Coordinates of C-alpha atoms and ligand atoms in Angstrom, one line a residue:
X7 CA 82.5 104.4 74.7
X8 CA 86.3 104.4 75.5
X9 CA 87.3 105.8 78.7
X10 CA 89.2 109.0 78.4
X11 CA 92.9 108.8 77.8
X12 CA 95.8 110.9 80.0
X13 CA 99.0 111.0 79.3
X14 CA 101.6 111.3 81.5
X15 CA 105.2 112.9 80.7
X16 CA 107.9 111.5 83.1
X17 CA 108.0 108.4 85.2
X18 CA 109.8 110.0 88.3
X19 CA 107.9 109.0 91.6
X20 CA 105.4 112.2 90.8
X21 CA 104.6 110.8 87.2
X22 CA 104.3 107.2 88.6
X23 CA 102.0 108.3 91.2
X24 CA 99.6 110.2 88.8
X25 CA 99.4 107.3 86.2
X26 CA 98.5 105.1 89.2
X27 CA 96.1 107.6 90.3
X28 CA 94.6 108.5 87.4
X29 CA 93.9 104.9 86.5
X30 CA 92.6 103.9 89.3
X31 CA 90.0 106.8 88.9
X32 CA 88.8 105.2 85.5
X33 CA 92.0 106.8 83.0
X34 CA 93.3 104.8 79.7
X35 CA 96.6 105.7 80.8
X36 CA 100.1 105.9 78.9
X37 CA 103.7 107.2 80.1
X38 CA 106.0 108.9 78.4
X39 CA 109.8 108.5 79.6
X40 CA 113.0 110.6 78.2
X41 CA 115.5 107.9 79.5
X42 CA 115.5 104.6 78.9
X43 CA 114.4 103.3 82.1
X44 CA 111.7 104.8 85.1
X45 CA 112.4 106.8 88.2
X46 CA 114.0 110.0 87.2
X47 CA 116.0 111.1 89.9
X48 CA 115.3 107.6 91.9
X49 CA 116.6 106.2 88.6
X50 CA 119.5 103.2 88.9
X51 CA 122.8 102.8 87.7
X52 CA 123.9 99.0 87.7
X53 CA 127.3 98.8 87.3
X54 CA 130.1 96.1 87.3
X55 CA 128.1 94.2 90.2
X56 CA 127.2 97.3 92.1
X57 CA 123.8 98.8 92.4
X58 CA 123.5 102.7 92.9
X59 CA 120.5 105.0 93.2
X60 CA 121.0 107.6 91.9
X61 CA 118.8 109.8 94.1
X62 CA 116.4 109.6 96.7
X63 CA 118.1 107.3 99.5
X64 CA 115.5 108.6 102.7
X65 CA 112.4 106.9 102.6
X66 CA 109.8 109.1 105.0
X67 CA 106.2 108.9 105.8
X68 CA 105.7 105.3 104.1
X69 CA 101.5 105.5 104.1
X70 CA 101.9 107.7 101.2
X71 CA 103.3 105.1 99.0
X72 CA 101.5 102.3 100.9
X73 CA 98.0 104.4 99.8
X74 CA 98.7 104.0 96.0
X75 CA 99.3 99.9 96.7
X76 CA 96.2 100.2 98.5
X77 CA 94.2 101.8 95.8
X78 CA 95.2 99.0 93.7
X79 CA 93.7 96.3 96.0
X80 CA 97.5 95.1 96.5
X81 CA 99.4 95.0 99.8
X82 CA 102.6 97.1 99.9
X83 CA 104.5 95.0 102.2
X84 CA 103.7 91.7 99.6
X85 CA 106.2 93.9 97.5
X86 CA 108.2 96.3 99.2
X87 CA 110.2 95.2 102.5
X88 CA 110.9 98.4 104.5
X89 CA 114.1 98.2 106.9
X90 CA 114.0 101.5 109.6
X91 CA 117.0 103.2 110.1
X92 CA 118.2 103.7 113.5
X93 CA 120.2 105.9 114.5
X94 CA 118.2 107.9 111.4
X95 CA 121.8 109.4 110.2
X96 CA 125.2 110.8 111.8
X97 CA 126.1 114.3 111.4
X98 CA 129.8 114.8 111.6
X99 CA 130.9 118.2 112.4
X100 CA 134.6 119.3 110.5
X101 CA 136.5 118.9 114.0
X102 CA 135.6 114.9 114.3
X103 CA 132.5 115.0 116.7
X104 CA 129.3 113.9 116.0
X105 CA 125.5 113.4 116.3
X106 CA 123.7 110.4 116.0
X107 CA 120.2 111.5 115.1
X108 CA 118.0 109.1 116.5
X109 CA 113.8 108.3 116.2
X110 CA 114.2 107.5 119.7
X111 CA 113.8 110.3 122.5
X112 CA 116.3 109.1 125.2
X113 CA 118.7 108.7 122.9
X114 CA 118.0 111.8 121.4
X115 CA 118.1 113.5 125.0
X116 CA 121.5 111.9 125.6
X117 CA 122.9 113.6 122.1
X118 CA 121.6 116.4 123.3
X119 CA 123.1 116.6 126.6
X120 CA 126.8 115.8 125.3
X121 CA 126.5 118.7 123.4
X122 CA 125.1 120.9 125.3
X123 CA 122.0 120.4 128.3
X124 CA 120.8 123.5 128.4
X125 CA 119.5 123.2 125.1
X126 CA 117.1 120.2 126.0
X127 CA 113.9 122.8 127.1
X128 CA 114.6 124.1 124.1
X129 CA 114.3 121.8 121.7
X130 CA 111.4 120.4 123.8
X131 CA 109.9 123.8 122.8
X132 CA 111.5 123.2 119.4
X133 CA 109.4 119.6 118.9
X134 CA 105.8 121.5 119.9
X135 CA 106.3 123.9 117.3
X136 CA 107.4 121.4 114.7
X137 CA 104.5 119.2 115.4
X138 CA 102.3 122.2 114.4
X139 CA 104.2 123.1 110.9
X140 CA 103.1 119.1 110.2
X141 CA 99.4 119.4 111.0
X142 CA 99.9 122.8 109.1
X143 CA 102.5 121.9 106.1
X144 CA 101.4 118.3 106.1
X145 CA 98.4 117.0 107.0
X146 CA 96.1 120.2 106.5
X147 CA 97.3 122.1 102.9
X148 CA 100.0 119.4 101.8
X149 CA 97.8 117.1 99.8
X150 CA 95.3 120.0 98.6
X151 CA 95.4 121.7 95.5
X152 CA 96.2 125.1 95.9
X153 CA 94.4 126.2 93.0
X154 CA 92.7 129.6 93.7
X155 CA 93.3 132.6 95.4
X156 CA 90.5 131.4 98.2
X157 CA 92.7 128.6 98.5
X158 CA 95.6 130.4 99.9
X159 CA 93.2 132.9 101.9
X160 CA 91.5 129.9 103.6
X161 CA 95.3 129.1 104.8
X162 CA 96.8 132.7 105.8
X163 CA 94.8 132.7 109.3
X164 CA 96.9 128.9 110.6
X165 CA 100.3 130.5 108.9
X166 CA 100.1 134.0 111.1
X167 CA 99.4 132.0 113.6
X168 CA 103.2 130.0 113.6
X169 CA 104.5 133.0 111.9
X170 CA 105.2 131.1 108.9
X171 CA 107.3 134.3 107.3
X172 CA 110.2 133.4 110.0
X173 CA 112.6 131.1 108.8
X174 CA 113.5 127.5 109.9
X175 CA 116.9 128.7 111.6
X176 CA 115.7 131.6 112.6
X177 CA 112.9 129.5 114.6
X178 CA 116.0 126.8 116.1
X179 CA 117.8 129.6 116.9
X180 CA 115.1 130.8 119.1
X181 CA 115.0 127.8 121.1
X182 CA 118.4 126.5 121.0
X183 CA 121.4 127.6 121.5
X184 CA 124.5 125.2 121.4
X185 CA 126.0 126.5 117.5
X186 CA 126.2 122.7 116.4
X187 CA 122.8 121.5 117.4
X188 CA 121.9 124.8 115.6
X189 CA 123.0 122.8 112.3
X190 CA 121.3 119.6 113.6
X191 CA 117.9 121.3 113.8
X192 CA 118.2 123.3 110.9
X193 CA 120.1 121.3 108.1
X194 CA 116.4 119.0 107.2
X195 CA 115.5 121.2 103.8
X196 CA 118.6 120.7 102.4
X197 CA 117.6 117.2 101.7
X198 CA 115.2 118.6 99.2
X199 CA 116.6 121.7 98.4
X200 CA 115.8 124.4 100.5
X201 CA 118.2 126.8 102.4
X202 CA 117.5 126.8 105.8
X203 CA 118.4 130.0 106.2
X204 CA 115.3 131.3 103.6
X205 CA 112.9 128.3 103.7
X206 CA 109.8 129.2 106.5
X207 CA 109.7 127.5 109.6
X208 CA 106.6 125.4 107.8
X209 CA 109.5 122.7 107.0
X210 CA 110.1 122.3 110.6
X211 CA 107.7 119.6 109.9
X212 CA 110.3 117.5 108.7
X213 CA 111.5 116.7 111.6
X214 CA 107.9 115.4 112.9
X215 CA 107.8 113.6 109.8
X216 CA 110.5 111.2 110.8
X217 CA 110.0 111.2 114.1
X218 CA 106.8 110.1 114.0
X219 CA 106.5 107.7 110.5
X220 CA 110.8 107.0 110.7
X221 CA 113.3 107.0 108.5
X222 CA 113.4 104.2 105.8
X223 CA 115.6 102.2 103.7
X224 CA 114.0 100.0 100.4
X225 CA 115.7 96.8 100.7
X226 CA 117.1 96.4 97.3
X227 CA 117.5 100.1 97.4
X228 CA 114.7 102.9 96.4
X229 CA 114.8 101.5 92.8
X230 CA 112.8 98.9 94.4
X231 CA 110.4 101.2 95.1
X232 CA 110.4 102.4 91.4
X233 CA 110.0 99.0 90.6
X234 CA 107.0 98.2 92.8
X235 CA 104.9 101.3 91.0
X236 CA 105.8 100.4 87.9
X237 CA 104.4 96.8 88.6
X238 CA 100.8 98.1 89.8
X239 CA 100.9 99.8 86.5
X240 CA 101.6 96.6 84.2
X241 CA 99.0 94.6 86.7
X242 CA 96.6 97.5 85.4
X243 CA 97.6 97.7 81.7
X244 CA 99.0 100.9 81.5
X245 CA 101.8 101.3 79.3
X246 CA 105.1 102.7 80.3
X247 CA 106.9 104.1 77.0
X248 CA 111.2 104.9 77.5
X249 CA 113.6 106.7 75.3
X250 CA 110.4 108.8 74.3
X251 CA 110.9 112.5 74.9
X252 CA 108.1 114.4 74.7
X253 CA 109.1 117.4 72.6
X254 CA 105.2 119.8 72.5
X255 CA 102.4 119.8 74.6
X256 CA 99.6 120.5 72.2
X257 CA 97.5 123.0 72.5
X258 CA 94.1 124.1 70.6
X259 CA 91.3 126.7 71.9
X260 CA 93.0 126.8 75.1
X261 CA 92.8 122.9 75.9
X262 CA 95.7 120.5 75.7
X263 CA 95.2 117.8 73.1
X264 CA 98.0 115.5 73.1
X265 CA 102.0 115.4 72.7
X266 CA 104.3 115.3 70.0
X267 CA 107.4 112.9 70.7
X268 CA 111.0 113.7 69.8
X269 CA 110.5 111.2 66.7
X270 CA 107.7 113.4 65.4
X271 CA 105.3 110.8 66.7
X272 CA 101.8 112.5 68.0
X273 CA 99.9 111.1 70.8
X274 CA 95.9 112.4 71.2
X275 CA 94.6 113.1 74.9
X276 CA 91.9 113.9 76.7
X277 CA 94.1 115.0 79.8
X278 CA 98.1 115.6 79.8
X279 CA 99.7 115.4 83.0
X280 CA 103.6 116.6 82.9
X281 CA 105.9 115.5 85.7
X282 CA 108.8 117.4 83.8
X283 CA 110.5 119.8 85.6
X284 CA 107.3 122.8 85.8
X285 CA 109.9 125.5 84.4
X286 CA 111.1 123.1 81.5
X287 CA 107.5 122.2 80.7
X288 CA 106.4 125.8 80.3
X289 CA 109.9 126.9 78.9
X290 CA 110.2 124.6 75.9
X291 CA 107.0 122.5 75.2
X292 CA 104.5 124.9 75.3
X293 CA 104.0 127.9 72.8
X294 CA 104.6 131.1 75.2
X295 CA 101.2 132.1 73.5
X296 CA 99.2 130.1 75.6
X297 CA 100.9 131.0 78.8
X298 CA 99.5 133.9 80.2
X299 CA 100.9 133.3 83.7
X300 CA 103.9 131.3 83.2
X301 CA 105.6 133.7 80.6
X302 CA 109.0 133.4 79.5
X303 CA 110.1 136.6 82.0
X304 CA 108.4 134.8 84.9
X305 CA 110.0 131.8 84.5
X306 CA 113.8 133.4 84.0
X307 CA 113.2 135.5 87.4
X308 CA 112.1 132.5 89.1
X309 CA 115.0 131.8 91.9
X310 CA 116.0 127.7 91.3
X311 CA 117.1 125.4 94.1
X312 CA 121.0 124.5 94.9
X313 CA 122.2 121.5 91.9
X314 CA 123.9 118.1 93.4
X315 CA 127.5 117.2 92.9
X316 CA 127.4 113.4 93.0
X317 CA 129.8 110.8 92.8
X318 CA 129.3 107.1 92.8
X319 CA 131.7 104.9 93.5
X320 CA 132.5 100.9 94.4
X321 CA 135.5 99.7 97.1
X322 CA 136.7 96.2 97.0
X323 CA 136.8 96.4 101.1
X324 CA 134.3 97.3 102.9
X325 CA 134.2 100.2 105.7
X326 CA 132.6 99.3 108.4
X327 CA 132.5 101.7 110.7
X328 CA 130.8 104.1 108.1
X329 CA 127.2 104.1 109.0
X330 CA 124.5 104.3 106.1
X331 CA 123.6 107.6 106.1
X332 CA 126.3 110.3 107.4
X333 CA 125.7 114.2 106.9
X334 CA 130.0 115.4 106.8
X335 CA 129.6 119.4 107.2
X336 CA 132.4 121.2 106.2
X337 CA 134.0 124.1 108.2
X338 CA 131.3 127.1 107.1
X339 CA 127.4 126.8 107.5
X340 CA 125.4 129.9 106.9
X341 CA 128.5 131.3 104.8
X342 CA 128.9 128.0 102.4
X343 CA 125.0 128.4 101.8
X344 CA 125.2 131.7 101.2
X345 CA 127.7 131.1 98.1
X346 CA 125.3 128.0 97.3
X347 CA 121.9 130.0 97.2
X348 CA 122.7 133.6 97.3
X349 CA 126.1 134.3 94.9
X350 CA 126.1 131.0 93.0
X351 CA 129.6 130.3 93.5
X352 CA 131.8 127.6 93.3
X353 CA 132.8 127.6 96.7
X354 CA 136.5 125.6 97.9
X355 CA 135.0 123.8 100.7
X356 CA 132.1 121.5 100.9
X357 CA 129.8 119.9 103.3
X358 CA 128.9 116.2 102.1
X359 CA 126.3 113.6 102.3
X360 CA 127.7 110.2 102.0
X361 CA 125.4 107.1 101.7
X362 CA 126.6 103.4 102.2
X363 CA 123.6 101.5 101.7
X364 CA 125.9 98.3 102.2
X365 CA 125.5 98.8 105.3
X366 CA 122.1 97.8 105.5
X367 CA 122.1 95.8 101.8
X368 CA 123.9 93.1 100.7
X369 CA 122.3 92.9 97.5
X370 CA 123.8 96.3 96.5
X371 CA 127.6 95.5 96.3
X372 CA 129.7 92.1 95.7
X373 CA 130.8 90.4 98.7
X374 CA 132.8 92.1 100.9
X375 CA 132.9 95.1 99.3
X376 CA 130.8 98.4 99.5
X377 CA 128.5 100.5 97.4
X378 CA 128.6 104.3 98.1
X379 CA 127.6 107.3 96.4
X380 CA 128.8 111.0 97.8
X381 CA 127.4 114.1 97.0
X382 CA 128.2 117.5 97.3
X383 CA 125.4 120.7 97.7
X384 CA 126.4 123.3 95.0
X385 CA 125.3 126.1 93.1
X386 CA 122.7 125.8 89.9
X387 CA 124.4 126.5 86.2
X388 CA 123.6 130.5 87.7
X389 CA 127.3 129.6 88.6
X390 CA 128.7 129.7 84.9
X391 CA 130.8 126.7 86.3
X392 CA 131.8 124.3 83.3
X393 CA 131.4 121.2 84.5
X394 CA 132.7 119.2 82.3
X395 CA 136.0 120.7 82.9
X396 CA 136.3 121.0 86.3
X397 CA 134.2 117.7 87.7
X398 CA 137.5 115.4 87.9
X399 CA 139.1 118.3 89.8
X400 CA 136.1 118.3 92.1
X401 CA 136.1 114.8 92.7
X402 CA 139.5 114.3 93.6
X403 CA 139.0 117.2 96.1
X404 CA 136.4 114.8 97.7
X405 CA 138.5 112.1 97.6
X406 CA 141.0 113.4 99.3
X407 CA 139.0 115.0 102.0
X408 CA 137.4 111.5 102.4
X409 CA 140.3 109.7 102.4
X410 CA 141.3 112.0 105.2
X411 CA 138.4 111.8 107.3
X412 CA 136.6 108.3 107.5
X413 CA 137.5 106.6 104.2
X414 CA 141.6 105.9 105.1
X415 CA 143.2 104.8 101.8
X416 CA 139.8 104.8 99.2
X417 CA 142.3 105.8 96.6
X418 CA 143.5 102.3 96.3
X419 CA 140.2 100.4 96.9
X420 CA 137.8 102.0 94.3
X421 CA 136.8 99.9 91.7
X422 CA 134.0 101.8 90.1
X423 CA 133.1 105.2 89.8
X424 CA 130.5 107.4 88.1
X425 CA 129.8 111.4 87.8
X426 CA 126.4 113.4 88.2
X427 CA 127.0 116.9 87.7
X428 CA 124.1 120.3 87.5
X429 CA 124.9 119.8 84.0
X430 CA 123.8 116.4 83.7
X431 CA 120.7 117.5 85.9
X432 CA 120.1 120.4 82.8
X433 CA 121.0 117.6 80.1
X434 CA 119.8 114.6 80.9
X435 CA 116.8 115.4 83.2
X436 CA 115.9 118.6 81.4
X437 CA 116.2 120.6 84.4
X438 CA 115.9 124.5 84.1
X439 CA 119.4 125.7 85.2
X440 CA 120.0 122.3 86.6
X441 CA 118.5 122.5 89.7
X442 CA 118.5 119.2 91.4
X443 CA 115.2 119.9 93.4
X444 CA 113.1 122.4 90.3
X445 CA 112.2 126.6 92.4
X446 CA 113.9 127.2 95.6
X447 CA 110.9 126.3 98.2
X448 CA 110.9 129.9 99.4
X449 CA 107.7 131.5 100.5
X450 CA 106.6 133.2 97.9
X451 CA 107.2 130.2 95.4
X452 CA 105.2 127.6 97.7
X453 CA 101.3 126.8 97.5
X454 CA 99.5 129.1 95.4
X455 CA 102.4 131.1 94.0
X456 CA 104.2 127.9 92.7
X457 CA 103.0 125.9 89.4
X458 CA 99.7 125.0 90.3
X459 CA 98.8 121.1 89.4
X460 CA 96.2 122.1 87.8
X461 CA 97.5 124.5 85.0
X462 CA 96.1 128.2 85.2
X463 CA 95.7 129.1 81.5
X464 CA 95.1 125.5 79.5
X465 CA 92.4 123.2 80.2
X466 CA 93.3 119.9 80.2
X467 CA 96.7 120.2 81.5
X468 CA 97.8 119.0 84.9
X469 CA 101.6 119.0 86.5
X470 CA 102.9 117.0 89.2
X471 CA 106.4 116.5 90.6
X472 CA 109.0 119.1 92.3
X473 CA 108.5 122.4 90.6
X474 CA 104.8 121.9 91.3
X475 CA 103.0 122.3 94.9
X476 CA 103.8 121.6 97.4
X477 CA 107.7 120.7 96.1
X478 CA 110.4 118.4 96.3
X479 CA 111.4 115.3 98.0
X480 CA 109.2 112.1 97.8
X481 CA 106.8 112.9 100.4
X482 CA 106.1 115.8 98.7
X483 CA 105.9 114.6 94.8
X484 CA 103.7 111.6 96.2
X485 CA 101.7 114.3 97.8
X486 CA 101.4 116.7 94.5
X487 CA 100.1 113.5 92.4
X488 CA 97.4 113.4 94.7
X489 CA 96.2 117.1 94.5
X490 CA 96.6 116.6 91.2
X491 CA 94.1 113.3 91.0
X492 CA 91.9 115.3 93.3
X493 CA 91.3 118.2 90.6
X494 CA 91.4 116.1 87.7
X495 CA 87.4 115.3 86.5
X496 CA 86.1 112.5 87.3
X497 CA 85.2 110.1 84.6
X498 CA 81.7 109.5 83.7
X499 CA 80.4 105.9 83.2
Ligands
FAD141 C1 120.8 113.0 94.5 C2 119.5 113.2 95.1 C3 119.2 112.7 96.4 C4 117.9 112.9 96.9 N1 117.6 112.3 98.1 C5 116.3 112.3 98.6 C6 116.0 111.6 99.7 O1 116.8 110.9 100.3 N2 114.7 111.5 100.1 C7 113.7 112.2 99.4 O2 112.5 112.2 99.8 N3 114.0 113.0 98.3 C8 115.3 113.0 97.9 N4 115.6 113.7 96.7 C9 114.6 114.5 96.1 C10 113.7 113.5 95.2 O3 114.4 112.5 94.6 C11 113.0 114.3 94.1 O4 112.4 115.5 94.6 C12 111.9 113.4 93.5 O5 112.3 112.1 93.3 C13 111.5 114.1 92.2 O6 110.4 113.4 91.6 P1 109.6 114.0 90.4 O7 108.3 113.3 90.4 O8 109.6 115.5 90.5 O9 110.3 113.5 89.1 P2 111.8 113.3 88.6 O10 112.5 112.3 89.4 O11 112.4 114.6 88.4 O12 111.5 112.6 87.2 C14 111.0 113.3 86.1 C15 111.1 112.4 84.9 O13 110.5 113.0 83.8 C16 111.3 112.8 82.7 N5 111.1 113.8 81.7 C17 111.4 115.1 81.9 N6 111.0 115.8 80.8 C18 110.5 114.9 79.9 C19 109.9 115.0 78.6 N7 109.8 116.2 78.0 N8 109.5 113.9 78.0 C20 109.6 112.7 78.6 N9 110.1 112.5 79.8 C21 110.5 113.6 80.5 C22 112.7 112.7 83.2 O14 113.6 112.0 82.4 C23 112.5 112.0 84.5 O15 112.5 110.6 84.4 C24 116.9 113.6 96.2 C25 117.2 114.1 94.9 C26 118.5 113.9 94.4 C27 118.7 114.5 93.0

């Protein structure tokens, strides 16, 4: 008797981690990719000598990706070298100063103090309460499936308890009260698409992520990473198919059967797993008759993370007093997200992230020059913005306010460049709205009220990745591949 087969849609880190999951449990596996190579949003751009990711740059809480090598019988450090980041990233605040964020407490303490000392019982206070959102967030409903409504009553005791309705600022401004170290403490689920302002105090545990597992850097960049999975799956003969969109999930008496590619092409299966965006998936390639809780109204009112304006670009010099990872905030905080998340509008100014893995990687740029990419938190296509009009405009509005700040003279040193807009998020990645990060991680679209991973209304059918519990960011797609594998049957020998 064969095995059962599963096929997996999408090779981001979520769809990776499934096939690698499910084959270890005793799958035939095979993947279905869109684009013509893996990694999704971790996807790379080579271009004329440089290497760019194209997303995730922040490597945290390493075990997780170390636990797939290990179910394979293979050693993660054989394959992957891991270089930690220290200080962790600079925040630069609009008037010149910064913070050097640091894994280490003295030097933490000292930031502190030059900003302000009285804040340091606070954010001793601040650290306790973090450390509970991780055993929370993390370690207790992180990796579980949030599949019934016992589920989320079994977890409604432990979020009273750290008043998990309060929101992340709301709990830093409780304990701290210098206005920049305010944005220090506070600015964490923007990296995966949350306003701090809305997300719950749950994502505190971000902090207590690094501080505890660090901050990482994939020497060769995170496409190494991508790289590294997709070798366990060749070492275990599962195929990994690009440039095949998957255009249907098939569906008969209520069970998924297969998928049906763009070519027309029809693949049987026992067990579909989609790492697709979750609103894309239901949306467009499944028949709104078989979705009784995912409807076409449901999905539309769904509120959608903040899209990515990124730009990435090669200098023939190299700048070295840039560090690797710099946070640049603009002049407006609360307001700026407000016109991100709330009223989806284009705003003038900009707070930046700018990454210079050269830094830290020689393999990523030509001698003596520099890799970097840029990118800018704005609103989803809610805005109406037309992209392909205004991006050059945009850019050069970066460029200057880089060139004025800490890249003097860029203009005459770039010697490649490349756009990422929300519309490319929408066209390329089939994102709903182009959202860079799939539903705003609010409350009431996290655990049980977001995509479950294993799907409510058709048997058979499993989803993985951001839109699905328990969200975005690598930890957390890693994570939802696992609560996934732990629902999925096993197989019978
Ligand atoms: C610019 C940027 C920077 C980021 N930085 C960080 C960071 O530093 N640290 C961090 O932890 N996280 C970061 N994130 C978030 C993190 O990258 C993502 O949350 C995570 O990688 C998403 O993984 P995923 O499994 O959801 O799949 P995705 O990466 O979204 O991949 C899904 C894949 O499915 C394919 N696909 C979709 N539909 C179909 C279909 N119908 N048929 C076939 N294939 C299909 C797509 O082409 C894609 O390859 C960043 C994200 C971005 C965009």
């Amino acid at each position: 008797m064969h095995p059962p087969k599963a096929i997996v849609i999408g090779s981001g880190f979520g769809g990776l981690a499934a096939a690698v999951r499910l084959s270890c449990k005793g799958y035939r596996v095979e993947i279905f990719e869109k684009l013509d190579a893996p990694g999704g949003r971790a996807y790379v751009h080579r271009q004329d000598g440089f290497t760019f990711d194209a997303g995730p740059t922040i490597i945290t809480a390493p075990q997780l990706l170390e636990e797939l090598w290990t179910l394979c019988g293979r050693r993660f450090a054989d394959d992957i070298t891991l270089k930690p980041m220290e200080p962790f990233y600079r925040l630069r605040f609009d008037d010149g100063s910064w913070f050097d964020y640091s894994g280490d407490e003295a030097t933490m303490r000292r930031e502190i103090a030059r900003f302000n000392a009285d804040d340091l019982p606070g954010y001793e206070r601040f650290v306790v309460a973090a450390d509970q959102a991780c055993r929370l967030g993390f370690e207790e409903l992180g990796g579980m499936p949030f599949n019934s409504l016992s589920d989320l009553l079994a977890a409604i005791p432990s979020m009273l308890r750290m008043r998990a309705w309060e929101s992340l600022h709301t709990l830093v401004a409780r304990h701290i009260s210098d206005p920049k170290l305010r944005v220090v403490f506070s600015f964490h689920p923007l990296l995966i698409g949350g306003n701090p302002f809305a997300v719950t105090r749950v994502y505190s545990l971000i902090n207590t992520l690094e501080r505890r597992w660090g901050v990482h850097w994939a020497m060769g960049g995170t496409g190494a990473l991508v790289r590294g999975l997709v070798g366990l799956l060749e070492a275990r003969g599962v195929p990994l198919r690009c440039n095949a969109p998957v255009t249907r999930i098939e569906v008969s008496n209520g069970r998924a059967t297969g998928v049906q590619l763009a070519n027309g092409e029809r693949h049987e299966a026992d067990v579909v797993v989609s790492n697709g965006d979750a609103a894309w998936t239901y949306r467009h390639l499944i028949d709104a008759q078989h979705r009784r809780h995912w409807t076409d109204p449901k999905i539309e009112r769904g509120k959608y993370s903040m899209s990515l304006f990124v730009w990435y670009f090669g200098t023939n010099r190299r700048y070295e007093d840039v560090p690797h990872h710099m946070i640049m905030l603009g002049p407006r905080y609360r307001e700026l997200l407000d016109d991100i998340f709330k009223h989806h509008h284009l705003a003038d100014d900009f707070s930046l992230y700018l990454h210079r893995p050269s830094a830290s990687d020689p393999t990523v740029a030509p001698t003596d020059c520099d890799a970097f990419y840029v990118l800018a938190p704005v609103p989803n296509l809610e805005s109406g913005t037309d992209w392909p009009e205004n991006a050059e405009r945009y850019r050069q509005r970066i460029q200057r306010h880089l060139e004025a700040t800490v890249l003097p003279g860029l203009g005459a040193h770039i010697v490649t460049s490349k756009l990422m807009t929300p519309q490319d998020f929408k066209d390329r990645l089939w994102s709903f709205r182009g959202a860079a990060f799939g539903l705003e991680p609010l409350l009431l679209q996290s655990a049980w009220f977001r995509p479950h991973n294993r799907n409510e209304d058709i048997d058979g059918l499993y989803m993985v990745g951001a839109g699905t519990h328990p969200g975005a960011g690598v930890p957390g797609v890693l994570m939802s591949a696992k609560a996934m594998a732990s629902v999925v049957p096993d197989v019978r020998h």
